[in-house]
Short mmCIF file of C-alpha atoms and ligand atoms in Angstrom, two decimals:
data_model
loop_
_atom_site.label_atom_id
_atom_site.label_comp_id
_atom_site.label_asym_id
_atom_site.label_seq_id
_atom_site.Cartn_x
_atom_site.Cartn_y
_atom_site.Cartn_z
CA MET H 145 -24.28 13.41 -4.67
CA PRO H 146 -22.95 14.73 -2.33
CA ASP H 147 -20.76 17.70 -1.87
CA ARG H 148 -19.06 17.37 1.26
CA PHE H 149 -17.79 14.37 3.56
CA ASP H 150 -17.51 13.96 6.70
CA LEU H 151 -13.20 14.63 7.09
CA PRO H 152 -11.31 16.43 9.59
CA ALA H 153 -10.02 20.16 9.02
CA GLY H 154 -6.62 19.80 7.20
CA PHE H 155 -7.70 16.58 5.14
CA ARG H 156 -5.51 16.97 1.80
CA TRP H 157 -6.96 16.31 -1.80
CA GLY H 158 -4.93 15.02 -4.08
CA ALA H 159 -4.26 13.41 -7.69
CA ALA H 160 -1.19 10.76 -8.20
CA THR H 161 0.61 9.37 -11.97
CA ALA H 162 3.56 7.33 -12.71
CA ALA H 163 6.20 7.98 -14.97
CA TYR H 164 5.96 5.37 -16.96
CA GLN H 165 2.32 6.14 -17.71
CA ILE H 166 2.31 9.72 -18.65
CA GLU H 167 6.50 11.39 -19.44
CA GLY H 168 6.82 9.97 -22.49
CA ALA H 169 10.62 11.42 -23.79
CA VAL H 170 11.92 7.80 -22.65
CA GLU H 171 14.89 8.77 -25.84
CA GLU H 172 15.76 12.03 -23.93
CA ASP H 173 17.92 13.65 -21.84
CA GLY H 174 19.98 11.20 -21.34
CA ARG H 175 17.77 8.74 -19.78
CA GLY H 176 18.79 4.82 -19.39
CA ARG H 177 16.19 1.62 -21.10
CA SER H 178 13.75 0.67 -18.15
CA VAL H 179 12.44 -2.61 -17.92
CA TRP H 180 8.61 -1.20 -19.82
CA ASP H 181 10.32 -0.08 -22.59
CA THR H 182 11.86 -3.81 -22.93
CA PHE H 183 8.76 -5.42 -22.08
CA CYS H 184 6.50 -2.77 -24.70
CA ALA H 185 8.82 -4.40 -27.54
CA ARG H 186 8.13 -7.39 -26.58
CA PRO H 187 4.75 -9.22 -29.31
CA GLY H 188 1.92 -9.37 -27.76
CA ALA H 189 2.37 -8.21 -24.52
CA VAL H 190 1.05 -4.70 -24.49
CA ARG H 191 -2.64 -4.89 -26.18
CA ASP H 192 -2.50 -3.99 -28.99
CA GLY H 193 1.70 -2.43 -29.05
CA HIS H 194 0.92 0.17 -27.67
CA THR H 195 4.06 2.05 -25.46
CA GLY H 196 4.72 4.64 -22.98
CA ALA H 197 7.25 6.06 -25.56
CA VAL H 198 5.32 9.05 -26.06
CA ALA H 199 2.23 8.82 -22.97
CA CYS H 200 0.81 11.85 -22.27
CA ASP H 201 4.07 13.77 -23.03
CA HIS H 202 4.35 14.97 -19.59
CA TYR H 203 8.78 15.62 -19.86
CA HIS H 204 7.50 18.19 -21.85
CA ARG H 205 3.21 19.61 -21.01
CA TYR H 206 3.80 19.70 -17.29
CA PRO H 207 3.34 23.27 -17.40
CA GLU H 208 0.24 22.37 -19.11
CA ASP H 209 -0.44 19.95 -16.71
CA ILE H 210 0.23 21.69 -13.25
CA ALA H 211 -1.34 24.84 -14.35
CA LEU H 212 -4.62 22.13 -14.64
CA MET H 213 -3.79 20.94 -10.64
CA LYS H 214 -3.66 24.44 -9.79
CA ASP H 215 -7.02 25.02 -11.63
CA LEU H 216 -8.67 21.63 -9.29
CA GLY H 217 -6.85 23.18 -6.16
CA LEU H 218 -4.99 19.48 -6.11
CA ASP H 219 -3.45 20.74 -1.66
CA GLY H 220 -1.01 17.68 -3.70
CA TYR H 221 0.39 15.36 -5.69
CA ARG H 222 1.37 12.69 -6.00
CA PHE H 223 4.08 11.32 -9.14
CA SER H 224 7.01 8.84 -9.52
CA ILE H 225 11.00 9.97 -10.41
CA ALA H 226 11.54 6.85 -13.17
CA TRP H 227 15.14 6.26 -12.01
CA PRO H 228 15.96 5.23 -15.35
CA ARG H 229 16.48 9.01 -15.27
CA VAL H 230 18.34 9.83 -13.15
CA LEU H 231 20.87 6.60 -12.72
CA PRO H 232 20.63 5.43 -16.39
CA THR H 233 22.38 2.22 -15.83
CA GLY H 234 20.48 1.83 -12.12
CA ALA H 235 24.01 3.09 -10.33
CA GLY H 236 26.77 4.77 -10.46
CA ALA H 237 27.06 7.98 -12.41
CA VAL H 238 23.77 10.93 -12.29
CA ASN H 239 22.00 12.01 -15.16
CA PRO H 240 21.98 15.87 -14.54
CA ALA H 241 20.05 15.98 -17.18
CA GLY H 242 17.34 13.92 -15.80
CA LEU H 243 17.25 15.45 -11.72
CA ALA H 244 17.19 18.53 -13.64
CA PHE H 245 13.21 17.75 -15.27
CA TYR H 246 12.16 16.61 -11.35
CA ASP H 247 13.82 20.00 -10.47
CA ARG H 248 11.74 22.14 -12.72
CA LEU H 249 8.57 19.77 -12.07
CA VAL H 250 9.43 20.53 -8.24
CA ASP H 251 9.85 24.11 -8.71
CA ALA H 252 6.81 24.18 -10.62
CA LEU H 253 5.01 22.34 -8.31
CA LEU H 254 5.62 24.41 -5.18
CA GLU H 255 5.07 28.27 -7.22
CA ALA H 256 1.29 26.22 -8.12
CA GLY H 257 0.23 25.97 -4.10
CA ILE H 258 0.76 22.09 -4.81
CA ALA H 259 3.11 19.95 -2.73
CA PRO H 260 4.99 16.83 -3.54
CA LEU H 261 4.52 13.76 -2.94
CA PRO H 262 7.82 11.65 -4.74
CA THR H 263 7.00 7.85 -5.41
CA LEU H 264 10.93 6.50 -5.69
CA PHE H 265 10.45 3.16 -7.55
CA HIS H 266 6.25 2.64 -9.82
CA TRP H 267 7.81 -0.73 -11.68
CA ASP H 268 10.46 0.97 -14.12
CA LEU H 269 13.28 -0.74 -13.04
CA PRO H 270 16.58 0.42 -15.12
CA GLN H 271 17.14 -2.39 -17.77
CA ALA H 272 20.34 -2.78 -16.52
CA LEU H 273 19.67 -3.55 -13.00
CA GLU H 274 17.34 -5.99 -14.61
CA ASP H 275 19.73 -7.88 -17.04
CA ASP H 276 22.02 -8.80 -13.76
CA GLY H 277 18.09 -10.31 -12.31
CA GLY H 278 16.61 -7.11 -11.35
CA TRP H 279 14.42 -7.39 -8.22
CA LEU H 280 15.43 -11.50 -7.71
CA ASN H 281 18.73 -9.89 -7.33
CA ARG H 282 19.67 -8.78 -3.29
CA ASP H 283 22.58 -6.32 -5.33
CA THR H 284 18.93 -3.99 -5.71
CA ALA H 285 17.66 -3.26 -2.87
CA TYR H 286 20.95 -1.39 -2.11
CA ARG H 287 20.91 0.03 -5.56
CA PHE H 288 17.48 1.55 -4.18
CA ALA H 289 18.93 2.39 -1.58
CA GLU H 290 21.75 4.48 -2.86
CA TYR H 291 19.48 6.12 -5.70
CA ALA H 292 16.79 7.14 -3.04
CA SER H 293 19.77 9.07 -1.24
CA VAL H 294 21.14 10.84 -4.27
CA MET H 295 17.20 12.31 -4.80
CA ALA H 296 16.30 13.34 -0.99
CA ASP H 297 20.08 14.89 -1.53
CA ARG H 298 18.90 17.40 -5.12
CA LEU H 299 15.65 17.42 -3.23
CA GLY H 300 14.74 17.20 0.58
CA ASP H 301 14.71 20.67 0.68
CA ARG H 302 11.79 21.40 -0.93
CA ILE H 303 9.94 17.79 -0.53
CA PRO H 304 9.47 16.70 3.26
CA THR H 305 7.59 12.52 2.69
CA TRP H 306 8.20 10.00 0.38
CA ILE H 307 7.28 7.24 -0.94
CA THR H 308 9.32 4.43 -1.48
CA LEU H 309 7.53 1.68 -3.38
CA ASN H 310 4.53 1.52 -5.67
CA GLU H 311 2.34 -1.77 -5.07
CA PRO H 312 4.93 -4.23 -3.74
CA PHE H 313 2.23 -6.71 -4.21
CA VAL H 314 1.03 -5.88 -8.24
CA HIS H 315 4.93 -6.02 -9.27
CA THR H 316 6.21 -8.35 -7.41
CA VAL H 317 2.72 -10.99 -8.44
CA PHE H 318 1.82 -9.66 -11.78
CA GLY H 319 6.05 -8.51 -12.94
CA TYR H 320 7.90 -11.51 -11.79
CA ALA H 321 5.18 -14.31 -11.31
CA MET H 322 3.02 -14.13 -13.52
CA GLY H 323 4.87 -12.30 -16.48
CA ILE H 324 2.09 -10.02 -17.02
CA HIS H 325 3.88 -6.37 -16.31
CA ALA H 326 7.65 -6.35 -16.93
CA PRO H 327 9.27 -7.24 -16.84
CA GLY H 328 7.07 -10.43 -17.86
CA ARG H 329 8.89 -13.48 -15.65
CA ALA H 330 6.52 -16.26 -14.90
CA LEU H 331 8.13 -18.31 -11.83
CA MET H 332 4.86 -17.96 -9.42
CA PHE H 333 5.51 -17.67 -5.81
CA GLU H 334 9.56 -18.22 -6.88
CA ALA H 335 8.71 -15.13 -7.42
CA LEU H 336 8.78 -13.87 -3.81
CA PRO H 337 12.11 -13.01 -2.89
CA ALA H 338 11.70 -10.35 -6.01
CA ALA H 339 8.84 -8.75 -3.10
CA HIS H 340 11.63 -9.60 0.08
CA HIS H 341 13.83 -7.41 -2.32
CA GLN H 342 12.12 -4.65 -2.52
CA LEU H 343 10.40 -4.71 1.15
CA LEU H 344 14.24 -4.59 1.94
CA GLY H 345 15.21 -1.93 -0.57
CA HIS H 346 12.76 0.76 1.50
CA GLY H 347 13.91 0.03 4.80
CA LEU H 348 17.30 0.43 3.37
CA ALA H 349 16.25 3.67 1.60
CA ALA H 350 14.00 4.47 5.06
CA SER H 351 17.19 4.66 7.03
CA LEU H 352 19.24 6.93 5.08
CA LEU H 353 15.16 9.48 4.23
CA ARG H 354 14.44 9.08 7.97
CA GLU H 355 18.08 10.17 9.40
CA ARG H 356 17.82 13.02 6.31
CA GLY H 357 15.29 14.34 8.59
CA LEU H 358 12.51 13.21 5.78
CA GLU H 359 8.67 11.58 6.43
CA VAL H 360 9.03 8.13 4.79
CA MET H 361 5.82 6.22 3.47
CA LEU H 362 5.05 2.81 2.00
CA SER H 363 1.76 2.59 -0.34
CA ASN H 364 0.32 -1.05 -1.63
CA ASN H 365 -1.93 -2.08 -3.34
CA LEU H 366 -4.59 -4.37 -0.56
CA THR H 367 -7.58 -5.43 -0.46
CA PRO H 368 -9.80 -6.88 1.75
CA VAL H 369 -10.37 -10.20 1.23
CA GLU H 370 -13.82 -12.41 1.37
CA PRO H 371 -14.43 -16.12 1.76
CA ALA H 372 -16.85 -16.91 -1.42
CA SER H 373 -18.17 -19.07 2.10
CA ASP H 374 -18.40 -19.51 5.65
CA SER H 375 -17.51 -23.47 5.04
CA ALA H 376 -13.48 -24.12 5.79
CA GLY H 377 -11.97 -24.85 3.13
CA ASP H 378 -12.80 -21.52 1.96
CA VAL H 379 -12.35 -19.00 4.90
CA ALA H 380 -9.00 -21.54 5.07
CA ALA H 381 -7.57 -20.23 0.89
CA ALA H 382 -9.18 -16.87 1.91
CA GLU H 383 -6.22 -17.07 4.81
CA ALA H 384 -3.69 -17.94 2.22
CA TYR H 385 -4.51 -15.16 0.29
CA ASP H 386 -5.30 -12.02 2.11
CA ALA H 387 -1.52 -13.57 3.73
CA LEU H 388 0.31 -13.67 -0.31
CA HIS H 389 -1.77 -9.89 -1.23
CA ASN H 390 -1.58 -8.09 2.31
CA ARG H 391 -0.42 -9.57 4.73
CA LEU H 392 3.26 -10.15 3.48
CA PHE H 393 4.35 -6.85 2.56
CA THR H 394 2.18 -5.20 5.56
CA ASP H 395 3.45 -7.85 9.00
CA PRO H 396 7.78 -7.41 8.13
CA VAL H 397 6.92 -3.06 7.39
CA LEU H 398 4.92 -2.58 10.50
CA LEU H 399 5.56 -5.82 12.76
CA GLY H 400 9.22 -6.63 12.10
CA ARG H 401 7.89 -9.90 11.03
CA TYR H 402 6.22 -12.20 8.04
CA PRO H 403 2.79 -13.86 8.09
CA ASP H 404 2.95 -17.60 8.64
CA LEU H 405 3.55 -18.41 4.32
CA SER H 406 3.44 -22.11 4.72
CA ALA H 407 -0.37 -22.39 3.03
CA LEU H 408 1.44 -21.08 0.05
CA GLY H 409 3.71 -24.02 0.54
CA VAL H 410 6.61 -21.42 0.66
CA PRO H 411 9.50 -21.82 2.66
CA ASP H 412 9.70 -19.68 6.14
CA ASP H 413 12.80 -18.07 4.84
CA ILE H 414 11.37 -17.44 1.04
CA TYR H 415 13.82 -19.75 -0.81
CA GLY H 416 16.60 -18.98 1.22
CA ALA H 417 16.11 -14.46 0.53
CA VAL H 418 15.66 -14.60 3.97
CA ARG H 419 18.35 -13.19 5.79
CA PRO H 420 18.96 -13.12 9.75
CA GLY H 421 18.65 -9.26 10.27
CA ASP H 422 16.67 -8.25 7.04
CA THR H 423 12.94 -8.25 9.23
CA ASP H 424 14.62 -5.68 11.71
CA LEU H 425 16.60 -3.48 8.72
CA ILE H 426 12.68 -3.27 6.74
CA HIS H 427 11.31 -3.01 10.49
CA ALA H 428 13.51 -0.97 12.94
CA PRO H 429 13.66 2.29 10.19
CA GLY H 430 10.01 2.86 10.89
CA LEU H 431 6.92 3.74 8.57
CA ASP H 432 5.45 7.80 8.79
CA GLY H 433 2.73 6.65 6.95
CA LEU H 434 0.76 4.26 5.43
CA GLY H 435 -0.49 4.48 1.39
CA VAL H 436 -3.93 2.16 0.75
CA ASN H 437 -3.86 1.92 -3.16
CA TYR H 438 -8.10 0.42 -2.78
CA TYR H 439 -9.59 -0.32 -6.24
CA ASN H 440 -12.09 -3.67 -5.06
CA PRO H 441 -11.30 -6.35 -2.64
CA THR H 442 -11.15 -10.04 -3.79
CA ARG H 443 -13.65 -13.21 -3.37
CA VAL H 444 -11.65 -16.39 -2.58
CA ALA H 445 -12.90 -20.15 -2.08
CA ALA H 446 -11.01 -23.33 -1.92
CA PRO H 447 -8.47 -24.28 -4.96
CA THR H 448 -9.91 -26.31 -7.80
CA ASP H 449 -7.11 -26.49 -9.89
CA PRO H 450 -3.93 -27.77 -7.25
CA GLY H 451 -1.21 -25.96 -8.82
CA LEU H 452 -2.34 -23.08 -6.62
CA PRO H 453 -3.90 -22.34 -3.14
CA PHE H 454 -6.44 -20.43 -4.31
CA ASP H 455 -9.28 -19.49 -6.16
CA LEU H 456 -10.34 -15.63 -7.69
CA VAL H 457 -13.77 -15.80 -8.05
CA ASP H 458 -16.19 -12.93 -8.92
CA ILE H 459 -18.46 -10.69 -6.50
CA PRO H 460 -21.65 -10.78 -7.50
CA ASP H 461 -24.87 -8.63 -8.12
CA VAL H 462 -22.04 -5.25 -8.55
CA PRO H 463 -21.06 -2.94 -10.83
CA ARG H 464 -18.27 -3.24 -12.85
CA THR H 465 -15.80 -0.34 -13.84
CA ALA H 466 -14.70 -0.21 -17.95
CA PHE H 467 -12.13 -2.51 -17.54
CA GLY H 468 -14.45 -4.86 -15.37
CA TRP H 469 -12.74 -4.66 -12.23
CA PRO H 470 -16.09 -4.97 -9.12
CA VAL H 471 -16.93 -1.37 -7.41
CA VAL H 472 -18.11 -2.10 -3.65
CA PRO H 473 -17.34 1.26 -2.45
CA ASP H 474 -17.70 -0.93 1.56
CA GLY H 475 -14.87 -2.71 0.71
CA LEU H 476 -12.74 0.29 1.12
CA ARG H 477 -13.80 0.84 5.09
CA ARG H 478 -13.61 -2.68 5.86
CA LEU H 479 -10.66 -2.11 4.26
CA LEU H 480 -9.31 0.13 6.80
CA ALA H 481 -11.41 -0.69 9.74
CA GLY H 482 -9.60 -4.37 9.60
CA LEU H 483 -6.01 -2.60 9.52
CA ARG H 484 -6.65 -0.92 12.64
CA GLU H 485 -7.78 -3.70 13.60
CA SER H 486 -5.03 -6.29 12.82
CA TYR H 487 -1.92 -3.17 13.76
CA GLY H 488 -3.56 -1.55 16.45
CA LYS H 489 -1.05 0.75 17.70
CA ALA H 490 2.13 -0.63 15.09
CA LEU H 491 -0.42 1.79 12.60
CA PRO H 492 0.60 4.64 11.17
CA PRO H 493 -1.69 7.38 9.87
CA ILE H 494 -2.78 6.21 6.32
CA THR H 495 -3.22 7.85 3.23
CA ILE H 496 -5.13 7.47 -0.04
CA THR H 497 -2.34 7.36 -2.38
CA GLU H 498 -4.77 5.40 -4.92
CA ASN H 499 -8.58 5.09 -5.58
CA GLY H 500 -10.08 5.75 -8.78
CA CYS H 501 -11.25 3.89 -12.03
CA SER H 502 -11.76 3.48 -15.42
CA THR H 503 -14.94 4.65 -17.43
CA PRO H 504 -15.86 4.86 -21.12
CA ASP H 505 -13.90 6.99 -23.90
CA ALA H 506 -15.74 10.04 -23.35
CA PRO H 507 -15.11 13.38 -21.50
CA ASP H 508 -18.53 12.94 -19.71
CA ASP H 509 -17.66 10.47 -17.11
CA GLN H 510 -20.52 10.16 -14.04
CA ALA H 511 -19.53 6.41 -13.48
CA ARG H 512 -16.44 8.05 -12.34
CA ILE H 513 -18.03 10.96 -10.19
CA THR H 514 -20.27 8.28 -8.36
CA TYR H 515 -17.03 5.44 -8.08
CA LEU H 516 -15.41 8.06 -6.81
CA ALA H 517 -18.61 9.94 -4.08
CA THR H 518 -19.18 6.71 -2.84
CA HIS H 519 -15.78 6.02 -2.49
CA LEU H 520 -15.19 8.79 0.10
CA ASP H 521 -18.05 8.43 2.07
CA ALA H 522 -17.48 4.77 2.92
CA LEU H 523 -13.51 6.57 4.12
CA ALA H 524 -15.01 9.61 5.92
CA ALA H 525 -16.70 6.04 7.27
CA ALA H 526 -14.57 4.88 8.62
CA VAL H 527 -12.34 8.41 9.56
CA THR H 528 -15.68 8.62 11.91
CA ALA H 529 -14.78 4.78 13.10
CA GLY H 530 -11.27 5.89 14.09
CA VAL H 531 -9.14 5.09 11.63
CA ASP H 532 -6.62 7.99 11.04
CA VAL H 533 -6.51 9.03 7.66
CA ARG H 534 -5.10 12.25 6.70
CA GLY H 535 -5.51 12.59 2.69
CA TYR H 536 -6.55 10.99 -0.81
CA TYR H 537 -5.19 10.88 -4.24
CA THR H 538 -7.41 9.93 -6.35
CA TRP H 539 -6.56 7.95 -10.00
CA SER H 540 -5.75 9.62 -11.98
CA LEU H 541 -5.22 12.93 -12.97
CA LEU H 542 -4.44 12.24 -17.19
CA ASP H 543 -5.66 9.63 -19.06
CA ASN H 544 -2.51 7.03 -19.22
CA PHE H 545 -0.41 4.03 -20.14
CA GLU H 546 -2.85 1.32 -18.57
CA TRP H 547 0.16 -1.05 -18.38
CA ALA H 548 -0.24 -3.66 -20.07
CA GLU H 549 -3.88 -3.08 -21.59
CA GLY H 550 -1.72 0.42 -23.59
CA TYR H 551 -4.17 3.30 -24.00
CA HIS H 552 -7.46 1.27 -23.77
CA GLN H 553 -8.93 1.58 -20.10
CA ARG H 554 -8.89 5.56 -18.82
CA PHE H 555 -8.30 6.48 -15.33
CA GLY H 556 -8.27 10.20 -15.45
CA LEU H 557 -9.98 13.31 -14.49
CA VAL H 558 -9.17 15.18 -17.20
CA TYR H 559 -9.14 13.68 -20.82
CA VAL H 560 -6.52 13.11 -23.23
CA ASP H 561 -6.53 12.87 -26.60
CA PHE H 562 -3.32 10.78 -27.96
CA ALA H 563 -3.50 11.28 -31.19
CA THR H 564 -3.25 15.60 -30.19
CA GLN H 565 -2.22 15.48 -26.43
CA LYS H 566 -5.81 18.05 -26.15
CA ARG H 567 -6.71 17.90 -22.54
CA THR H 568 -9.97 18.36 -21.87
CA PRO H 569 -10.93 18.36 -18.16
CA LYS H 570 -13.79 15.78 -17.34
CA ALA H 571 -17.24 15.89 -16.28
CA SER H 572 -15.86 14.90 -12.55
CA TYR H 573 -13.04 16.92 -12.90
CA ALA H 574 -15.20 19.54 -12.09
CA TRP H 575 -16.83 18.13 -9.51
CA TYR H 576 -13.67 16.96 -7.95
CA ARG H 577 -11.98 21.27 -8.01
CA ASP H 578 -16.66 21.97 -6.19
CA LEU H 579 -15.80 19.24 -3.92
CA ILE H 580 -12.27 20.49 -2.73
CA ALA H 581 -13.84 24.09 -2.83
CA ALA H 582 -16.60 22.89 -0.47
CA HIS H 583 -13.89 21.28 1.97
CA ARG H 584 -11.89 24.51 2.00
CA ALA H 585 -14.72 26.91 2.98
CA TYR H 586 -15.97 24.78 5.10
C1 BGC J 841 -7.24 -5.85 -9.11
C2 BGC J 841 -7.17 -4.62 -8.45
C3 BGC J 841 -5.34 -3.89 -9.13
C4 BGC J 841 -5.09 -4.47 -10.86
C5 BGC J 841 -3.40 -4.29 -10.99
C6 BGC J 841 -7.30 -5.86 -11.08
O1 BGC J 841 -6.82 -7.29 -10.93
O2 BGC J 841 -8.09 -6.43 -10.23
O3 BGC J 841 -7.19 -4.27 -7.95
O4 BGC J 841 -5.38 -3.54 -8.68
O5 BGC J 841 -5.50 -5.81 -10.88
O6 BGC J 841 -3.26 -3.77 -12.58
C1 BGC J 842 -1.09 1.09 -10.31
C2 BGC J 842 -1.16 2.16 -11.88
C3 BGC J 842 -2.07 1.77 -12.39
C4 BGC J 842 -3.77 1.85 -11.49
C5 BGC J 842 -5.29 1.24 -12.41
C6 BGC J 842 -2.67 0.97 -10.14
O1 BGC J 842 -2.51 -1.05 -9.16
O2 BGC J 842 -0.38 1.75 -9.25
O3 BGC J 842 -0.01 2.62 -11.75
O4 BGC J 842 -2.60 2.65 -13.57
O5 BGC J 842 -3.96 0.58 -10.31
O6 BGC J 842 -4.78 -0.37 -12.68
#
């Protein structure tokens, strides 16, 4: 495997995690309940009944985890803040002990020479807000902006760049359309107001953060969409899927308008959720960087089931991760080239805020090294072709709670024995450490 890629000087190397997937301590220091605590308690919702109640116990073990990051040589660490730790009911009174945890975490990162890159919302909505409709309720966008300003007031002196939302596509579709993630609603396309309200929350928060002189990014799960054949039906289905997965989230933020959703049968005002002026609220604050989370491309064919305007089909003849996801490194290059082509000057600098794979349950993870190296090669090709990419945060630092899959899928550079909480750096950890050192020396 190459130990260096053709990436610009100053390129930032990082790793990513999310609060509910690593912190544990769900009932400590006044943390409120989140939709994920509720969802995990629902029989059958998460494989083998696993929950994030303990996870990696990072809430207590963060000094050890930061020591691992320091040895790795990370420039930056992307983590998320648990909204219910800070505002136990989502709004109103701030929980000082919850805020103090993120204060300690950020100070310890800075002490280790690692730039903190926080995400304000990585799916763990306070249950009290869900009880009022969650992201289907427009008010949640305003509560999100208030929460963002609480965090910016507390940590903005030490953190210049903030990510508002993580993967509104996955949260909307898995959480509200299909019901396989919290909050477990299965509304199909009628889930899309939840997407609009997340984007509105992003816009309102972005405006408050930028007023304070902070930089704002938004991370989505983006996928290059390929039609299964050149047939008109497959091509039209691929366009419909691309609008849903990618453009629904990127167009309003970068262009100030929604894509045409008529092929999905979704009305222009997204079932009445979009009010006059909303797309300006989403677009006008501006975006300092686009966070791209890339795992795999999506192949789409004309529908066989009349209920949906597309079919998702397998990509043949490619390797698979332990999760069964297709491994297509060139998809990352195509995705980035496509973003540049679609958005041109409206595209801000990109940071890869997630990329990685799950591997079998063992610290010798050669498959992860191959996955990361081939994707970095594809990334370097995109950069050489002119796409402005500033950094790469691999998913994930630690094996952790992989949502509906519980602890069954291991995405970490560091192996975690969930019975003892012992951390063991994997083969990929040593490889990534050497890679970062080689780039720094160059
Ligand atoms: C997709 C991935 C996506 C994931 C979300 C999978 O089915 O293949 O691209 O990131 O779902 O958890
Ligand atoms: C999410 C992570 C998740 C990873 C692997 C993304 O969809 O942001 O929380 O663990 O992909 O599924």
